[in-house]
């Protein structure tokens, strides 16, 4: 639901993953904030760098300096293109075969659809594969649909903010 769903801690045991632990600590410390829209906005400020660092530490990506006209930056390139491409290929294959998705791939499909990456995952696929993706997401459990709707809102707000 676009007007926001709620986030809360069901299990406060610290996870082994450092980034997950950091987010859990924030959720526990700021438990008065339950709106997923608030949490998406909160983690968006640092998510790109934190996830990139996590993937670099795991050996999945390597940083590379870039130079463009008036600014320098860093991009993160995969250390193994096959490992990097596998989730997209797996999802594309399942959608093209009109398969049901397990919860992990359903969440991945929702992220792909809400970030506009579905056009790449389904490139060259029949229209029915995209319809299958939409049907799967429409039939997802309500909490995932709500979270994805809030994610879509956050992405839209981010795009609008960067245009002004």
PDB file of C-alpha atoms in Angstrom:
ATOM      1  CA  UNK A   1       0.000   0.000   0.000  1.00  0.00           C
ATOM      2  CA  UNK A   2       1.457   3.298  -1.080  1.00  0.00           C
ATOM      3  CA  UNK A   3       0.530   5.078   2.135  1.00  0.00           C
ATOM      4  CA  UNK A   4       3.137   3.074   4.009  1.00  0.00           C
ATOM      5  CA  UNK A   5       3.493  -0.162   5.852  1.00  0.00           C
ATOM      6  CA  UNK A   6       5.126  -0.843   9.184  1.00  0.00           C
ATOM      7  CA  UNK A   7       8.557  -2.210  10.049  1.00  0.00           C
ATOM      8  CA  UNK A   8       9.472  -3.705  13.372  1.00  0.00           C
ATOM      9  CA  UNK A   9      11.949  -6.047  15.000  1.00  0.00           C
ATOM     10  CA  UNK A  10      10.699  -9.588  15.529  1.00  0.00           C
ATOM     11  CA  UNK A  11      14.030 -11.061  16.599  1.00  0.00           C
ATOM     12  CA  UNK A  12      16.685  -8.824  18.172  1.00  0.00           C
ATOM     13  CA  UNK A  13      19.438 -11.464  18.134  1.00  0.00           C
ATOM     14  CA  UNK A  14      22.415  -9.956  16.299  1.00  0.00           C
ATOM     15  CA  UNK A  15      23.005 -11.483  12.861  1.00  0.00           C
ATOM     16  CA  UNK A  16      26.517 -12.518  11.838  1.00  0.00           C
ATOM     17  CA  UNK A  17      26.535 -10.106   8.887  1.00  0.00           C
ATOM     18  CA  UNK A  18      27.930  -6.721   9.982  1.00  0.00           C
ATOM     19  CA  UNK A  19      25.645  -4.624   7.748  1.00  0.00           C
ATOM     20  CA  UNK A  20      22.534  -6.527   8.831  1.00  0.00           C
ATOM     21  CA  UNK A  21      23.679  -6.042  12.434  1.00  0.00           C
ATOM     22  CA  UNK A  22      24.067  -2.282  11.868  1.00  0.00           C
ATOM     23  CA  UNK A  23      20.561  -1.980  10.398  1.00  0.00           C
ATOM     24  CA  UNK A  24      19.100  -4.093  13.223  1.00  0.00           C
ATOM     25  CA  UNK A  25      20.804  -1.866  15.804  1.00  0.00           C
ATOM     26  CA  UNK A  26      19.267   1.197  14.129  1.00  0.00           C
ATOM     27  CA  UNK A  27      15.803  -0.390  14.083  1.00  0.00           C
ATOM     28  CA  UNK A  28      16.065  -1.252  17.772  1.00  0.00           C
ATOM     29  CA  UNK A  29      17.451   2.170  18.751  1.00  0.00           C
ATOM     30  CA  UNK A  30      14.828   4.040  16.730  1.00  0.00           C
ATOM     31  CA  UNK A  31      11.851   1.778  17.410  1.00  0.00           C
ATOM     32  CA  UNK A  32       9.486   4.763  17.505  1.00  0.00           C
ATOM     33  CA  UNK A  33       9.809   4.903  13.698  1.00  0.00           C
ATOM     34  CA  UNK A  34       7.770   2.087  12.198  1.00  0.00           C
ATOM     35  CA  UNK A  35       6.994   3.384   8.710  1.00  0.00           C
ATOM     36  CA  UNK A  36       8.861   1.486   6.006  1.00  0.00           C
ATOM     37  CA  UNK A  37       8.964   4.716   3.992  1.00  0.00           C
ATOM     38  CA  UNK A  38      10.877   6.375   6.845  1.00  0.00           C
ATOM     39  CA  UNK A  39      13.297   3.439   7.054  1.00  0.00           C
ATOM     40  CA  UNK A  40      13.819   3.291   3.297  1.00  0.00           C
ATOM     41  CA  UNK A  41      14.648   7.008   3.297  1.00  0.00           C
ATOM     42  CA  UNK A  42      16.917   6.539   6.310  1.00  0.00           C
ATOM     43  CA  UNK A  43      18.975   3.684   4.863  1.00  0.00           C
ATOM     44  CA  UNK A  44      19.044   5.195   1.359  1.00  0.00           C
ATOM     45  CA  UNK A  45      21.568   7.813   2.443  1.00  0.00           C
ATOM     46  CA  UNK A  46      24.280   5.237   3.084  1.00  0.00           C
ATOM     47  CA  UNK A  47      23.043   2.041   1.400  1.00  0.00           C
ATOM     48  CA  UNK A  48      25.031   2.305  -1.806  1.00  0.00           C
ATOM     49  CA  UNK A  49      28.373   2.716  -0.075  1.00  0.00           C
ATOM     50  CA  UNK A  50      27.589   0.197   2.678  1.00  0.00           C
ATOM     51  CA  UNK A  51      26.504  -2.505   0.247  1.00  0.00           C
ATOM     52  CA  UNK A  52      29.480  -1.784  -2.025  1.00  0.00           C
ATOM     53  CA  UNK A  53      31.851  -2.117   0.945  1.00  0.00           C
ATOM     54  CA  UNK A  54      30.156  -5.337   2.030  1.00  0.00           C
ATOM     55  CA  UNK A  55      30.505  -6.800  -1.472  1.00  0.00           C
ATOM     56  CA  UNK A  56      34.125  -5.639  -1.732  1.00  0.00           C
ATOM     57  CA  UNK A  57      34.987  -7.231   1.629  1.00  0.00           C
ATOM     58  CA  UNK A  58      33.370 -10.470   0.425  1.00  0.00           C
ATOM     59  CA  UNK A  59      35.488 -10.359  -2.731  1.00  0.00           C
ATOM     60  CA  UNK A  60      32.485  -9.976  -5.050  1.00  0.00           C
ATOM     61  CA  UNK A  61      33.473  -6.588  -6.511  1.00  0.00           C
ATOM     62  CA  UNK A  62      36.553  -4.425  -6.916  1.00  0.00           C
ATOM     63  CA  UNK A  63      36.541  -0.630  -6.846  1.00  0.00           C
ATOM     64  CA  UNK A  64      37.761   1.263  -9.883  1.00  0.00           C
ATOM     65  CA  UNK A  65      38.341   5.012 -10.127  1.00  0.00           C
ATOM     66  CA  UNK A  66      36.493   6.792 -12.909  1.00  0.00           C
ATOM     67  CA  UNK A  67      37.101  10.208 -14.366  1.00  0.00           C
ATOM     68  CA  UNK A  68      34.355  12.054 -16.169  1.00  0.00           C
ATOM     69  CA  UNK A  69      34.411  15.653 -17.302  1.00  0.00           C
ATOM     70  CA  UNK A  70      34.053  17.556 -14.023  1.00  0.00           C
ATOM     71  CA  UNK A  71      34.038  14.842 -11.415  1.00  0.00           C
ATOM     72  CA  UNK A  72      35.785  11.709 -10.312  1.00  0.00           C
ATOM     73  CA  UNK A  73      34.113   8.714  -8.787  1.00  0.00           C
ATOM     74  CA  UNK A  74      34.303   5.047  -7.992  1.00  0.00           C
ATOM     75  CA  UNK A  75      32.490   2.212  -9.699  1.00  0.00           C
ATOM     76  CA  UNK A  76      32.422  -1.331  -8.412  1.00  0.00           C
ATOM     77  CA  UNK A  77      33.080  -4.019 -10.994  1.00  0.00           C
ATOM     78  CA  UNK A  78      32.335  -7.703 -10.437  1.00  0.00           C
ATOM     79  CA  UNK A  79      35.310  -9.951  -9.781  1.00  0.00           C
ATOM     80  CA  UNK A  80      33.481 -12.851 -11.466  1.00  0.00           C
ATOM     81  CA  UNK A  81      31.012 -11.932 -14.205  1.00  0.00           C
ATOM     82  CA  UNK A  82      29.338 -15.364 -14.035  1.00  0.00           C
ATOM     83  CA  UNK A  83      28.590 -14.980 -10.335  1.00  0.00           C
ATOM     84  CA  UNK A  84      27.322 -11.439 -10.924  1.00  0.00           C
ATOM     85  CA  UNK A  85      25.083 -12.448 -13.839  1.00  0.00           C
ATOM     86  CA  UNK A  86      23.644 -15.618 -12.313  1.00  0.00           C
ATOM     87  CA  UNK A  87      20.721 -14.081 -10.325  1.00  0.00           C
ATOM     88  CA  UNK A  88      19.528 -12.156 -13.379  1.00  0.00           C
ATOM     89  CA  UNK A  89      19.902 -15.161 -15.655  1.00  0.00           C
ATOM     90  CA  UNK A  90      18.139 -17.462 -13.181  1.00  0.00           C
ATOM     91  CA  UNK A  91      15.250 -15.021 -12.774  1.00  0.00           C
ATOM     92  CA  UNK A  92      14.982 -14.478 -16.529  1.00  0.00           C
ATOM     93  CA  UNK A  93      14.915 -18.226 -17.165  1.00  0.00           C
ATOM     94  CA  UNK A  94      12.189 -18.834 -14.570  1.00  0.00           C
ATOM     95  CA  UNK A  95      10.022 -15.990 -15.843  1.00  0.00           C
ATOM     96  CA  UNK A  96      10.366 -17.077 -19.465  1.00  0.00           C
ATOM     97  CA  UNK A  97       9.251 -20.580 -18.449  1.00  0.00           C
ATOM     98  CA  UNK A  98       6.328 -19.113 -16.438  1.00  0.00           C
ATOM     99  CA  UNK A  99       7.531 -20.811 -13.267  1.00  0.00           C
ATOM    100  CA  UNK A 100       6.493 -19.967  -9.739  1.00  0.00           C
ATOM    101  CA  UNK A 101       9.204 -18.212  -7.737  1.00  0.00           C
ATOM    102  CA  UNK A 102      10.480 -19.064  -4.274  1.00  0.00           C
ATOM    103  CA  UNK A 103      10.298 -16.220  -1.726  1.00  0.00           C
ATOM    104  CA  UNK A 104      13.877 -15.079  -2.413  1.00  0.00           C
ATOM    105  CA  UNK A 105      13.380 -14.887  -6.184  1.00  0.00           C
ATOM    106  CA  UNK A 106       9.968 -13.273  -5.739  1.00  0.00           C
ATOM    107  CA  UNK A 107      11.571 -10.505  -3.661  1.00  0.00           C
ATOM    108  CA  UNK A 108      14.340 -10.216  -6.277  1.00  0.00           C
ATOM    109  CA  UNK A 109      11.704  -9.985  -9.024  1.00  0.00           C
ATOM    110  CA  UNK A 110       9.974  -7.200  -7.099  1.00  0.00           C
ATOM    111  CA  UNK A 111      13.219  -5.266  -6.759  1.00  0.00           C
ATOM    112  CA  UNK A 112      13.936  -5.780 -10.458  1.00  0.00           C
ATOM    113  CA  UNK A 113      10.451  -4.584 -11.449  1.00  0.00           C
ATOM    114  CA  UNK A 114      10.466  -1.544  -9.157  1.00  0.00           C
ATOM    115  CA  UNK A 115      13.902  -0.389 -10.281  1.00  0.00           C
ATOM    116  CA  UNK A 116      13.145  -0.747 -13.984  1.00  0.00           C
ATOM    117  CA  UNK A 117      15.632  -3.568 -14.480  1.00  0.00           C
ATOM    118  CA  UNK A 118      12.874  -5.892 -15.680  1.00  0.00           C
ATOM    119  CA  UNK A 119      13.397  -4.570 -19.202  1.00  0.00           C
ATOM    120  CA  UNK A 120      16.912  -6.060 -19.117  1.00  0.00           C
ATOM    121  CA  UNK A 121      15.960  -9.302 -17.389  1.00  0.00           C
ATOM    122  CA  UNK A 122      13.145  -9.839 -19.891  1.00  0.00           C
ATOM    123  CA  UNK A 123      14.915  -8.430 -22.956  1.00  0.00           C
ATOM    124  CA  UNK A 124      13.671 -10.375 -25.969  1.00  0.00           C
ATOM    125  CA  UNK A 125      11.146 -12.348 -23.928  1.00  0.00           C
ATOM    126  CA  UNK A 126       7.534 -12.617 -25.054  1.00  0.00           C
ATOM    127  CA  UNK A 127       5.063 -10.145 -23.587  1.00  0.00           C
ATOM    128  CA  UNK A 128       3.525 -13.003 -21.600  1.00  0.00           C
ATOM    129  CA  UNK A 129       6.717 -13.311 -19.517  1.00  0.00           C
ATOM    130  CA  UNK A 130       6.303  -9.717 -18.326  1.00  0.00           C
ATOM    131  CA  UNK A 131       2.623 -10.397 -17.635  1.00  0.00           C
ATOM    132  CA  UNK A 132       3.683 -13.451 -15.626  1.00  0.00           C
ATOM    133  CA  UNK A 133       6.072 -11.274 -13.594  1.00  0.00           C
ATOM    134  CA  UNK A 134       3.288  -8.778 -12.854  1.00  0.00           C
ATOM    135  CA  UNK A 135       0.882 -11.582 -11.902  1.00  0.00           C
ATOM    136  CA  UNK A 136       3.439 -13.098  -9.520  1.00  0.00           C
ATOM    137  CA  UNK A 137       4.007  -9.729  -7.861  1.00  0.00           C
ATOM    138  CA  UNK A 138       0.261  -9.053  -7.651  1.00  0.00           C
ATOM    139  CA  UNK A 139      -0.124 -12.419  -5.926  1.00  0.00           C
ATOM    140  CA  UNK A 140       2.776 -11.922  -3.508  1.00  0.00           C
ATOM    141  CA  UNK A 141       2.070 -11.910   0.195  1.00  0.00           C
ATOM    142  CA  UNK A 142       0.713  -8.537   1.363  1.00  0.00           C
ATOM    143  CA  UNK A 143       3.787  -7.532   3.388  1.00  0.00           C
ATOM    144  CA  UNK A 144       6.036  -7.888   0.329  1.00  0.00           C
ATOM    145  CA  UNK A 145       3.583  -6.006  -1.889  1.00  0.00           C
ATOM    146  CA  UNK A 146       3.448  -3.200   0.686  1.00  0.00           C
ATOM    147  CA  UNK A 147       7.234  -3.030   0.996  1.00  0.00           C
ATOM    148  CA  UNK A 148       7.663  -2.970  -2.788  1.00  0.00           C
ATOM    149  CA  UNK A 149       5.039  -0.230  -3.115  1.00  0.00           C
ATOM    150  CA  UNK A 150       6.942   1.831  -0.538  1.00  0.00           C
ATOM    151  CA  UNK A 151      10.168   1.115  -2.414  1.00  0.00           C
ATOM    152  CA  UNK A 152       8.538   2.322  -5.633  1.00  0.00           C
ATOM    153  CA  UNK A 153       7.495   5.521  -3.866  1.00  0.00           C
ATOM    154  CA  UNK A 154      11.013   6.024  -2.491  1.00  0.00           C
ATOM    155  CA  UNK A 155      12.547   5.515  -5.934  1.00  0.00           C
ATOM    156  CA  UNK A 156      10.086   7.960  -7.489  1.00  0.00           C
ATOM    157  CA  UNK A 157      10.814  10.546  -4.803  1.00  0.00           C
ATOM    158  CA  UNK A 158      14.550  10.095  -5.307  1.00  0.00           C
ATOM    159  CA  UNK A 159      14.264  10.580  -9.054  1.00  0.00           C
ATOM    160  CA  UNK A 160      12.162  13.711  -8.583  1.00  0.00           C
ATOM    161  CA  UNK A 161      14.547  15.101  -5.949  1.00  0.00           C
ATOM    162  CA  UNK A 162      17.577  14.658  -8.237  1.00  0.00           C
ATOM    163  CA  UNK A 163      15.770  16.425 -11.107  1.00  0.00           C
ATOM    164  CA  UNK A 164      15.163  19.601  -9.133  1.00  0.00           C
TER     165      UNK A 164
END
